[in-house]
Structures are given as structure tokens and as C-alpha cells.
Coordinates of C-alpha atoms (C1' of nucleotides) in Angstrom, one line a residue:
Chain A
M121 CA -4.6 2.8 3.1
A122 CA -6.8 3.4 -0.3
E123 CA -7.7 -0.3 -0.4
T124 CA -8.3 -0.8 3.3
G125 CA -10.2 1.9 4.0
R126 CA -12.9 0.9 1.2
T127 CA -15.5 0.9 3.9
D128 CA -15.1 4.5 5.6
K129 CA -15.5 5.8 1.8
Y130 CA -19.4 7.7 1.7
H131 CA -20.1 5.6 -1.5
H132 CA -20.0 1.9 -1.2
G133 CA -19.3 0.3 -4.1
D134 CA -21.3 -2.8 -4.3
L135 CA -23.8 -2.2 -1.8
R136 CA -26.4 -4.0 -3.5
Q137 CA -24.6 -7.1 -3.4
T138 CA -23.3 -6.7 0.1
L139 CA -27.2 -6.1 1.0
M140 CA -27.7 -9.7 -1.0
N141 CA -24.8 -11.5 0.4
N142 CA -25.6 -10.1 4.1
C143 CA -29.9 -10.9 3.1
L144 CA -28.3 -14.6 3.0
K145 CA -26.0 -14.8 6.4
L146 CA -29.2 -13.5 8.2
I147 CA -31.5 -15.9 6.7
E148 CA -28.9 -18.7 7.2
D149 CA -29.1 -17.6 11.3
K150 CA -32.6 -16.6 11.9
G151 CA -34.6 -18.0 9.0
V152 CA -36.8 -16.4 6.3
S153 CA -39.5 -15.2 9.2
G154 CA -36.5 -13.6 11.2
F155 CA -35.0 -11.3 8.6
T156 CA -35.8 -7.9 8.7
L157 CA -34.2 -4.9 6.3
R158 CA -33.4 -3.1 9.1
E159 CA -30.3 -5.8 10.4
V160 CA -29.8 -6.6 6.7
A161 CA -28.1 -3.0 6.6
R162 CA -27.3 -2.4 10.4
I163 CA -24.5 -5.9 9.5
S164 CA -23.4 -3.9 6.0
G165 CA -22.8 -1.0 8.2
V166 CA -25.4 1.2 6.1
S167 CA -27.9 3.5 7.7
A168 CA -31.9 1.8 7.8
A169 CA -32.6 3.9 4.8
A170 CA -29.6 2.9 2.2
P171 CA -31.2 -0.4 0.6
Y172 CA -33.6 1.7 -0.8
H173 CA -32.1 3.3 -3.1
H174 CA -30.9 -0.2 -4.5
F175 CA -34.5 -2.4 -4.0
R176 CA -37.9 -0.7 -3.7
N177 CA -39.0 -2.7 -0.6
K178 CA -38.2 -5.8 1.5
T179 CA -39.8 -8.2 -0.6
E180 CA -37.7 -7.1 -3.5
L181 CA -34.7 -8.3 -2.0
L182 CA -36.1 -11.0 -1.6
A183 CA -36.7 -11.9 -4.7
A184 CA -33.5 -10.6 -6.2
V185 CA -31.7 -12.9 -3.9
A186 CA -34.1 -15.6 -5.6
V187 CA -33.6 -14.8 -9.4
M188 CA -29.3 -15.3 -8.1
G189 CA -30.4 -18.4 -7.0
F190 CA -31.9 -19.4 -9.5
K191 CA -29.6 -18.5 -12.2
M192 CA -26.9 -20.5 -9.9
L193 CA -28.8 -23.9 -9.8
D194 CA -29.2 -23.1 -13.6
E195 CA -25.5 -22.6 -14.6
A196 CA -25.0 -26.2 -12.1
Q197 CA -27.4 -27.9 -13.8
R198 CA -25.8 -26.4 -17.4
K199 CA -22.6 -27.8 -16.2
A200 CA -24.2 -30.9 -15.4
S201 CA -26.0 -31.6 -18.8
Q202 CA -22.6 -30.8 -20.2
Q203 CA -20.5 -33.4 -19.0
F204 CA -22.6 -36.5 -21.1
S205 CA -23.9 -36.7 -23.9
N206 CA -26.0 -39.7 -23.0
P207 CA -29.4 -38.6 -21.7
G208 CA -29.4 -41.6 -19.4
H209 CA -26.3 -40.5 -17.4
K210 CA -27.4 -37.0 -18.1
L211 CA -30.9 -37.2 -16.6
K212 CA -28.6 -39.0 -13.4
A213 CA -26.3 -36.6 -13.6
L214 CA -28.9 -33.0 -13.4
G215 CA -30.5 -35.2 -10.3
K216 CA -27.4 -35.0 -8.4
S217 CA -26.8 -31.4 -9.1
Y218 CA -30.1 -30.1 -8.1
V219 CA -29.9 -32.2 -5.0
M220 CA -26.1 -31.1 -4.3
F221 CA -27.1 -27.4 -5.0
A222 CA -29.8 -27.5 -2.5
V223 CA -27.7 -28.8 0.1
N224 CA -24.6 -26.6 -0.4
H225 CA -26.8 -23.5 -0.6
K226 CA -29.6 -24.5 1.7
V227 CA -30.7 -20.3 2.1
Y228 CA -30.5 -20.3 -1.8
F229 CA -33.3 -23.1 -1.7
H230 CA -35.1 -21.7 0.7
V231 CA -35.6 -18.3 -0.4
M232 CA -36.7 -19.6 -3.4
F233 CA -38.8 -22.1 -2.9
R234 CA -39.8 -21.3 1.2
A235 CA -40.3 -17.5 0.8
N236 CA -43.7 -18.7 2.3
N237 CA -45.6 -15.4 2.0
E238 CA -44.0 -13.1 -0.1
P239 CA -45.6 -13.8 -3.5
L240 CA -42.0 -14.5 -5.3
W241 CA -43.8 -16.4 -8.1
E242 CA -45.4 -13.5 -9.2
N243 CA -42.5 -11.7 -9.9
A244 CA -41.9 -12.2 -13.9
Q245 CA -37.9 -12.4 -13.5
V246 CA -38.3 -15.0 -10.3
M247 CA -40.6 -17.1 -12.6
N248 CA -38.2 -17.0 -15.7
A249 CA -35.3 -17.5 -13.8
A250 CA -37.0 -20.5 -12.2
K251 CA -38.3 -21.7 -16.2
H252 CA -34.9 -21.8 -17.2
A253 CA -32.9 -23.4 -14.4
L254 CA -35.8 -26.2 -15.2
S255 CA -35.6 -26.4 -18.9
H256 CA -32.4 -28.7 -18.7
L257 CA -34.2 -31.6 -17.2
E258 CA -37.4 -31.2 -19.7
N259 CA -35.0 -31.2 -22.4
T260 CA -33.2 -34.3 -21.3
I261 CA -36.1 -36.0 -20.9
R262 CA -37.3 -35.0 -24.6
E263 CA -34.5 -36.5 -25.2
L264 CA -34.7 -39.7 -23.4
Y265 CA -38.0 -40.3 -25.2
P266 CA -38.8 -38.4 -28.1
E267 CA -41.5 -40.0 -28.4
A268 CA -43.2 -39.5 -25.0
E269 CA -43.7 -35.5 -26.4
K270 CA -45.1 -36.7 -29.5
G271 CA -47.3 -39.3 -28.2
N272 CA -49.2 -37.8 -25.1
S273 CA -47.9 -34.5 -24.0
S274 CA -49.5 -35.4 -20.8
H275 CA -47.2 -38.6 -20.3
F276 CA -44.1 -36.1 -21.0
Q277 CA -44.9 -33.5 -18.6
A278 CA -45.6 -36.4 -15.7
A279 CA -42.5 -38.2 -16.8
V280 CA -40.6 -34.6 -16.3
L281 CA -42.5 -33.9 -13.0
T282 CA -41.9 -37.4 -11.4
C283 CA -37.8 -36.0 -11.8
W284 CA -38.8 -32.8 -10.5
S285 CA -40.5 -33.7 -7.7
M286 CA -38.0 -36.9 -6.8
V287 CA -35.1 -34.6 -6.3
H288 CA -36.9 -31.4 -5.3
G289 CA -38.4 -34.4 -2.6
L290 CA -35.0 -35.6 -1.6
A291 CA -33.4 -31.9 -1.2
S292 CA -36.7 -30.4 0.8
L293 CA -36.1 -33.3 3.1
W294 CA -33.0 -32.6 3.6
V295 CA -33.2 -29.0 3.8
D296 CA -36.0 -29.3 6.0
G297 CA -34.4 -30.9 8.7
P298 CA -36.5 -34.5 8.8
L299 CA -33.7 -36.3 6.7
R300 CA -31.2 -34.6 9.1
A301 CA -33.3 -35.3 12.4
A302 CA -33.9 -38.9 11.5
E303 CA -32.1 -41.9 11.7
S304 CA -30.7 -41.8 7.9
G305 CA -27.8 -39.5 9.3
K306 CA -25.7 -43.0 9.2
L307 CA -25.6 -42.7 5.8
E308 CA -24.1 -39.4 4.3
I309 CA -26.1 -37.2 1.7
E310 CA -23.8 -37.9 -1.1
K311 CA -23.8 -41.9 -1.0
L312 CA -27.4 -41.4 -0.6
I313 CA -28.3 -39.4 -3.1
D314 CA -26.2 -41.7 -5.9
L315 CA -27.8 -44.8 -4.0
I316 CA -31.2 -43.1 -4.8
L317 CA -31.4 -41.8 -8.0
G318 CA -29.6 -45.0 -9.2
Q319 CA -32.7 -46.5 -8.0
A320 CA -34.5 -44.2 -9.4
M321 CA -33.6 -43.2 -12.7
T322 CA -31.7 -46.1 -13.8
H323 CA -33.6 -48.9 -13.6
R324 CA -36.8 -47.3 -14.0
S325 CA -39.1 -47.7 -17.4
F326 CA -41.4 -44.4 -17.7
Chain B
M32 CA -79.5 -18.5 23.6
A33 CA -77.7 -20.5 26.7
E34 CA -76.2 -22.1 23.3
T35 CA -75.0 -19.1 21.6
G36 CA -74.6 -17.7 24.7
R37 CA -71.6 -19.9 24.9
T38 CA -69.2 -17.0 23.8
D39 CA -69.7 -14.4 26.2
K40 CA -69.1 -16.8 29.1
Y41 CA -65.8 -15.8 31.2
H42 CA -64.6 -19.4 30.4
H43 CA -64.2 -19.9 27.0
G44 CA -64.7 -23.6 27.3
D45 CA -62.1 -24.5 24.8
L46 CA -59.5 -22.0 23.7
R47 CA -57.1 -24.4 23.2
Q48 CA -58.9 -25.7 20.1
T49 CA -60.1 -22.9 19.0
L50 CA -56.6 -20.9 19.4
M51 CA -55.0 -24.0 17.3
N52 CA -57.9 -23.3 14.6
N53 CA -57.4 -19.7 14.8
C54 CA -53.9 -20.6 14.1
L55 CA -54.5 -22.2 10.9
K56 CA -56.5 -19.7 9.8
L57 CA -53.9 -17.3 10.1
I58 CA -51.2 -18.7 8.5
E59 CA -53.7 -19.7 5.7
D60 CA -53.7 -16.1 5.2
K61 CA -50.6 -14.6 6.1
G62 CA -47.8 -17.8 6.0
V63 CA -46.3 -18.7 8.9
S64 CA -44.3 -15.8 8.7
G65 CA -47.3 -13.2 9.1
F66 CA -48.5 -14.9 12.1
T67 CA -48.7 -13.9 15.5
L68 CA -50.0 -14.9 18.7
R69 CA -51.8 -11.7 19.2
E70 CA -53.4 -11.8 16.3
V71 CA -54.6 -15.4 17.3
A72 CA -55.7 -14.0 20.6
R73 CA -57.6 -11.2 19.4
I74 CA -59.3 -13.4 16.5
S75 CA -60.6 -15.8 19.3
G76 CA -61.8 -13.2 20.9
V77 CA -60.0 -13.1 24.2
S78 CA -57.1 -11.2 25.7
A79 CA -53.6 -11.8 24.4
A80 CA -52.2 -12.7 28.0
A81 CA -54.8 -15.8 28.0
P82 CA -53.1 -18.3 25.4
Y83 CA -50.1 -18.0 27.9
H84 CA -52.7 -20.3 29.9
H85 CA -52.6 -23.0 27.1
F86 CA -49.4 -22.7 25.5
R87 CA -45.5 -21.9 27.6
N88 CA -45.3 -19.7 24.2
K89 CA -45.6 -19.1 20.1
T90 CA -43.6 -21.7 19.8
E91 CA -45.4 -24.0 21.4
L92 CA -49.0 -23.1 20.2
L93 CA -47.1 -24.1 16.5
A94 CA -45.6 -27.0 17.7
A95 CA -49.3 -28.5 19.2
V96 CA -50.4 -27.6 15.5
A97 CA -47.8 -29.5 13.8
V98 CA -48.5 -33.0 16.2
M99 CA -52.2 -32.9 15.2
G100 CA -51.4 -32.6 11.9
F101 CA -49.3 -35.5 11.6
K102 CA -51.3 -37.2 13.5
M103 CA -54.5 -36.5 11.4
L104 CA -51.6 -37.5 8.7
D105 CA -51.1 -40.6 10.2
E106 CA -54.3 -41.8 10.6
A107 CA -55.0 -40.8 6.4
Q108 CA -51.9 -43.0 6.0
R109 CA -53.4 -45.8 8.1
K110 CA -57.1 -45.6 6.3
A111 CA -55.0 -45.6 3.3
S112 CA -52.7 -48.7 3.6
Q113 CA -56.4 -51.1 5.1
Q114 CA -57.8 -50.5 1.7
F115 CA -55.4 -53.2 -0.2
S116 CA -53.4 -56.5 0.9
N117 CA -51.6 -56.5 -1.9
P118 CA -48.5 -54.4 -0.6
G119 CA -47.8 -52.9 -4.4
H120 CA -51.3 -51.5 -4.8
K121 CA -50.8 -50.5 -0.8
L122 CA -47.7 -48.3 -1.9
K123 CA -49.1 -46.8 -4.3
A124 CA -52.3 -45.6 -2.4
L125 CA -49.8 -44.2 0.7
G126 CA -48.5 -42.3 -2.1
K127 CA -51.5 -40.9 -3.5
S128 CA -52.6 -40.4 0.7
Y129 CA -49.9 -38.4 1.3
V130 CA -50.4 -36.2 -1.7
M131 CA -53.2 -35.3 -1.6
F132 CA -53.0 -34.3 2.4
A133 CA -51.0 -32.0 1.4
V134 CA -53.3 -30.4 -1.1
N135 CA -56.5 -31.0 1.4
H136 CA -54.3 -29.2 3.9
K137 CA -52.2 -27.2 2.8
V138 CA -51.5 -24.9 5.7
Y139 CA -50.8 -28.5 8.1
F140 CA -48.4 -29.0 5.7
H141 CA -46.8 -25.8 6.2
V142 CA -46.6 -25.8 9.7
M143 CA -45.5 -29.1 10.0
F144 CA -42.2 -29.0 7.3
R145 CA -42.1 -25.3 6.9
A146 CA -41.8 -23.5 10.2
N147 CA -38.6 -22.4 9.0
N148 CA -36.8 -21.3 12.2
E149 CA -39.3 -22.8 14.8
P150 CA -37.1 -25.6 15.7
L151 CA -39.9 -28.4 16.2
W152 CA -37.9 -30.8 15.0
E153 CA -36.2 -30.6 18.0
N154 CA -39.3 -31.6 20.0
A155 CA -39.9 -34.9 21.2
Q156 CA -43.9 -34.8 20.9
V157 CA -43.7 -33.6 17.1
M158 CA -40.8 -35.9 15.8
N159 CA -42.6 -39.3 17.8
A160 CA -46.0 -38.4 15.8
A161 CA -43.6 -37.8 12.4
K162 CA -42.4 -41.9 13.3
H163 CA -45.1 -42.9 13.7
A164 CA -46.9 -41.0 10.2
L165 CA -43.9 -42.6 8.3
S166 CA -44.0 -46.0 9.6
H167 CA -47.0 -46.7 7.3
L168 CA -44.5 -46.0 4.2
E169 CA -41.8 -48.1 5.9
N170 CA -44.2 -51.2 7.3
T171 CA -45.7 -51.3 3.1
I172 CA -41.8 -51.3 1.9
R173 CA -40.7 -54.3 3.8
E174 CA -43.4 -56.6 3.2
L175 CA -42.7 -55.5 -0.8
Y176 CA -39.6 -56.4 -0.4
P177 CA -38.8 -58.8 3.0
E178 CA -35.1 -59.5 1.5
A179 CA -34.1 -55.9 1.3
E180 CA -33.6 -54.9 4.8
K181 CA -31.8 -58.3 5.3
G182 CA -29.3 -58.1 2.5
N183 CA -28.4 -54.5 3.1
S184 CA -30.1 -52.0 5.1
S185 CA -29.3 -49.4 3.4
H186 CA -30.9 -50.3 0.1
F187 CA -34.0 -50.8 2.5
Q188 CA -33.3 -47.0 3.8
A189 CA -32.6 -46.1 0.6
A190 CA -36.2 -47.8 -1.0
V191 CA -37.9 -45.9 2.1
L192 CA -36.5 -42.9 0.9
T193 CA -37.4 -42.7 -2.5
C194 CA -40.6 -43.2 -1.8
W195 CA -41.2 -41.0 0.4
S196 CA -38.9 -37.8 -1.4
M197 CA -41.3 -39.0 -4.6
V198 CA -44.7 -38.1 -3.3
H199 CA -43.0 -35.1 -0.4
G200 CA -41.3 -33.4 -3.6
L201 CA -44.8 -33.7 -5.3
A202 CA -46.8 -32.1 -2.3
S203 CA -43.8 -29.4 -2.0
L204 CA -43.9 -28.6 -5.1
W205 CA -47.6 -28.0 -5.0
V206 CA -47.7 -26.7 -1.8
D207 CA -45.1 -24.1 -2.6
G208 CA -46.1 -22.6 -5.5
P209 CA -44.1 -23.7 -8.7
L210 CA -46.3 -26.3 -9.7
R211 CA -49.5 -24.5 -9.1
A212 CA -47.6 -21.5 -10.8
A213 CA -46.2 -23.3 -13.9
E214 CA -48.0 -24.6 -16.7
S215 CA -49.2 -27.7 -15.7
G216 CA -52.7 -26.3 -14.3
K217 CA -53.9 -28.1 -17.1
L218 CA -54.0 -31.4 -15.6
E219 CA -56.1 -31.3 -12.2
I220 CA -53.7 -32.4 -9.6
E221 CA -55.8 -35.4 -8.9
K222 CA -55.0 -37.0 -12.1
L223 CA -51.4 -35.7 -12.3
I224 CA -50.2 -37.7 -8.8
D225 CA -52.3 -40.9 -10.8
L226 CA -50.2 -40.5 -13.3
I227 CA -46.7 -40.1 -11.6
L228 CA -48.1 -42.4 -9.1
G229 CA -48.5 -44.8 -11.9
Q230 CA -45.4 -44.6 -13.3
A231 CA -43.3 -44.2 -10.4
M232 CA -44.8 -47.1 -8.3
T233 CA -45.9 -49.4 -10.1
H234 CA -43.3 -49.9 -13.5
R235 CA -40.1 -49.4 -10.9
S236 CA -37.9 -52.3 -9.9
F237 CA -36.4 -51.6 -6.7
Chain C
dT1 C1' -7.7 22.4 -16.3
dG2 C1' -11.4 24.5 -14.2
dT3 C1' -15.6 24.8 -12.8
dA4 C1' -20.6 24.3 -12.9
dC5 C1' -24.1 21.6 -12.9
dA6 C1' -27.4 17.6 -12.5
dT7 C1' -27.2 13.0 -10.3
dC8 C1' -26.3 9.7 -7.2
dA9 C1' -26.2 7.0 -3.2
dG10 C1' -25.5 8.4 1.4
dT11 C1' -28.0 9.9 6.7
dG12 C1' -30.0 10.2 10.4
dA13 C1' -34.6 11.6 12.5
dA14 C1' -38.9 10.6 12.5
dC15 C1' -43.6 8.4 11.5
dG16 C1' -46.9 4.9 13.5
dC17 C1' -47.2 0.4 14.1
dG18 C1' -48.0 -4.6 16.7
dC19 C1' -44.9 -7.0 18.7
dG20 C1' -43.8 -11.3 22.5
dT21 C1' -44.4 -11.5 27.2
dT22 C1' -45.4 -10.4 32.4
dC23 C1' -48.1 -8.7 36.1
dA24 C1' -51.1 -8.6 39.8
dC25 C1' -55.7 -9.4 39.2
dT26 C1' -60.2 -11.1 39.3
dG27 C1' -64.1 -14.1 38.4
dA28 C1' -66.2 -18.7 37.7
dT29 C1' -65.6 -23.8 38.9
dG30 C1' -64.7 -27.9 41.6
dT31 C1' -64.9 -30.3 46.1
dA32 C1' -64.3 -31.6 50.7
dC33 C1' -67.4 -31.6 54.5
Chain D
dT161 C1' -78.0 -28.6 50.9
dG162 C1' -75.4 -24.8 51.8
dT163 C1' -70.4 -22.7 52.4
dA164 C1' -65.0 -22.4 52.8
dC165 C1' -61.9 -22.6 50.2
dA166 C1' -58.2 -23.6 46.3
dT167 C1' -57.7 -23.6 42.0
dC168 C1' -57.8 -22.4 37.0
dA169 C1' -58.6 -19.2 33.3
dG170 C1' -59.7 -15.3 32.2
dT171 C1' -58.6 -9.8 32.5
dG172 C1' -56.1 -4.7 31.5
dA173 C1' -52.4 -3.1 31.4
dA174 C1' -47.7 -2.4 31.0
dC175 C1' -42.5 -3.3 30.1
dG176 C1' -38.7 -3.1 26.1
dC177 C1' -38.5 -3.8 21.4
dG178 C1' -37.6 -3.7 16.9
dC179 C1' -39.9 -3.1 13.1
dG180 C1' -40.7 -1.1 7.1
dT181 C1' -41.0 3.2 5.0
dT182 C1' -40.9 8.2 4.2
dC183 C1' -38.6 12.6 4.6
dA184 C1' -35.5 16.1 3.7
dC185 C1' -31.2 16.6 3.6
dT186 C1' -26.1 16.0 1.9
dG187 C1' -22.0 14.3 0.8
dA188 C1' -19.7 12.1 -3.3
dT189 C1' -18.6 11.8 -8.4
dG190 C1' -19.3 12.6 -13.4
dT191 C1' -19.5 15.3 -17.4
dA192 C1' -20.4 19.5 -20.4
dC193 C1' -18.1 23.4 -21.9

DNA sequence: TGTACATCAGTGAACGCGCGTTCACTGATGTAC
DNA sequence: TGTACATCAGTGAACGCGCGTTCACTGATGTAC
């Protein structure tokens, strides 16, 4: 009773987290555009005004979700890069983990990169979390091509961006639908990733 | 007078096209989420009910814009591939034209790939236009590696997808903000594209 | 251990608003004879 | 060349609706003495 009765407590306990979770659920159903603060409050079992004790406004809730997403991605990337010491294998593992993050956390990915009009990228916390998540890729490319950075830093940047584009593109095409809608449903996504990253990141010469 | 007075005619003349143009303008300002049919009508100088004589509903207006976008992309890709007969050069030109399309037509790109919750990909006309736009890339890869398709069709699919991911990722990172927000403003986008496509598509071995 | 009090995290009603869509309508246009 | 009429493409008012946010409030919780 004391346990299950938690819901009818006046104070919620962890409303902040609950709001974030339900925000994700809602976006999963209705897309970023269809998501409303009032409905998040409603399905969290709380009045429409309650969220304002935890987030200054709607955008700040989205930003908090984005930060959370980047932290999860950061963690996934960290784990992936620890699996190997060989930087080539590392790079491949990072790529796969990036795409699998998007596939397994479609909604986070949407909020992180598709919060169309919300200027999340002007939010310092979001920017920071994103930079951390990206740093693994950068570091690994630095390991792979130590001379690239010294010789010509724009080549280093380009190498990073090439890899990032590659995996981000694959993730985007999957998450946004064209890939799932197209004929390529024949291949399962995970095999596809291996095939592509195998092609793109093993036999390549930067 | 007869010329400029066009606007105060009862019949608009080309309302359908006007609505599509103003739809794009609006999305440019407010994002796909912020766009409303009523406001499109308003800035087109027409009553809120008028658009319903040209589009069944809001989604159909968006779909029409997406189709238009894919046709423009198709045309750009066609021109790019005609510049060269060497398939390697063709491929590079196609890649550059894809990214430049996104950069120069940010809003179209958004509608085409980011119409978050509108199920545009279930619309047959959209799918069809998209397939056409993508066919140039496919054909060129077929030219480049004629044996790939015959030997193992999944390798062919993977090669297409690798290229598509690459350019789509670069386009996405630019259009969605992270690339512009990050430090890489140092390099102008066009140089960046050349650098990256040079790395990725010339020295590569599928 | 009890009490006074500050603070926290809820409530419910209200604000002003614009939305998508439908409806019966009417003015403009094109066509057949 | 003129007229009757169908059709097209607008209008304006109304529908029901839910939104984000603010406000004064109150119940619950934690802390100092």
C-alpha cells in the first residue's frame, strides 16, 4: 500500500524524470511537432501548471531531453571505444555504436537533431553534451592519423567530418524513414551497418 | 495597372503555386512545426478556406512541396551526371550536387526529409519523385562497378547506401545545425565538400 | 519530542490565442448554341 | 454577337478545440530551536 500508493501522494517524488520520459513517449507517437506540454502533464497525472516547477518552459524540457540523449550517446561511444585498442577497430566500433544508438533510440535522436525550430543548439548545455559525445570519434581519428592533425588541420577536420557524415547519414536515413520505406528492408539494419562500415572504414585511405 | 492590379482580382490566377511558395517561406521562418495553413493563406492574401480548393488538407500541401523538392533534386542530379562521362567523376559531381542542393534549398530539404510526423513517405507521389532523384546515384554506381550488382546484389545496395549516407549525412549535419554551430565554420561549406568528397569518393575502393 | 516556520511542489481556474476544417454563399469565368 | 448556364475559385462566419503560460492558492516536507 505504502509502495503502490506512491501515485496518490501530493508530492510526486520524481516528476522531473517522469516528465522527460513521457515527453519521449509522446514524441514517439506524435512527432516533435505534435508534442505539447499540457499532454505531457496530463499523462504524467499532474496539472498543466506543475511542469513549470521543473522547467522554465516547453523548450527547456526538450533541451533537457536532448542533453540526456547526448549523455547516453557519450556513454555508448565510450564503451564502444574501450572494446578495442587498435584504432581502426575502434573507429568501426564507434561508427556502429553511433548508428545503433539512433536505431535503438529513435526518439532521442529526433530530439537531439530534429528539434526543428527549437534553438537547442544555442543552449550551452546541449552544445557541451554534444561535444563530449563527439570527442570519442575525434580522439580515435587522432590516434589513427597522428600526422594528419599536425600537417594540415583542415585534413583532420575533414577526416572527422567524413566519418561523422557517414554514420550520421546512415542513422538519418533510417530514422527519417526513407531507408525503411525503400526496398532495402531486405537487409536487416545491423547487417547493413556491418557491411557498410566494413566497406567504408576498413579499406579506406584518408 | 492591368498588370499590377492582378492581386485584386477575385480569382487569384495561380494560388496553388503561391501557397506552395509561401509555405516554404513560412517554414524557413518558423520550422515545419511552426507552420500553419491559416498563416499560409493569410500571407497569400486569401481567406483561410481558400487553400482547400487546391489541397485536400495541410498534409497534402506539404506533400506537394516535397514532390516539387524531389523534382528539383532530380533535375540537379541529372545535370551533374551529364557533366562527365567518366563514372568516377560523375559520382563525385552527384555527391556535390546533392549536398549543394541541401545547402541552397535548406527548406525543401527539411520538408523532404524532416516532415516529422506527416507520413509523407506513404504518399505514392512523394515516393516516386524520391526514387527518381536517387536513380542517378544508383545508375552511376552500376556503371562504376558493373560486376558488383551481378556478383552480390547486397554489395551493390551497400555501395549505393554508403554513398547516399555520406552525402546525406553531410547535408543533414549542415541543415540541422550542428555543423554550422560547431567550430567548422572556419572552412566554407563548398571547400569542405570538395575536401571530403575528394577523400571519400576518389581514393576509395568498394 | 514538539512546535513554529520557511520552502517546496503541487492545484485549479483563468488569460488570450490561433488552429484545421466545414458550410452555405457568391462573384468570375468558360462554353454551347 | 449575345445569352443561358455550369463550373470554378473565391468569401466570411462559425464549429469545437487545445494550446502555453500565469496566478493566487494550499498541502506536504524539512529544519532550527
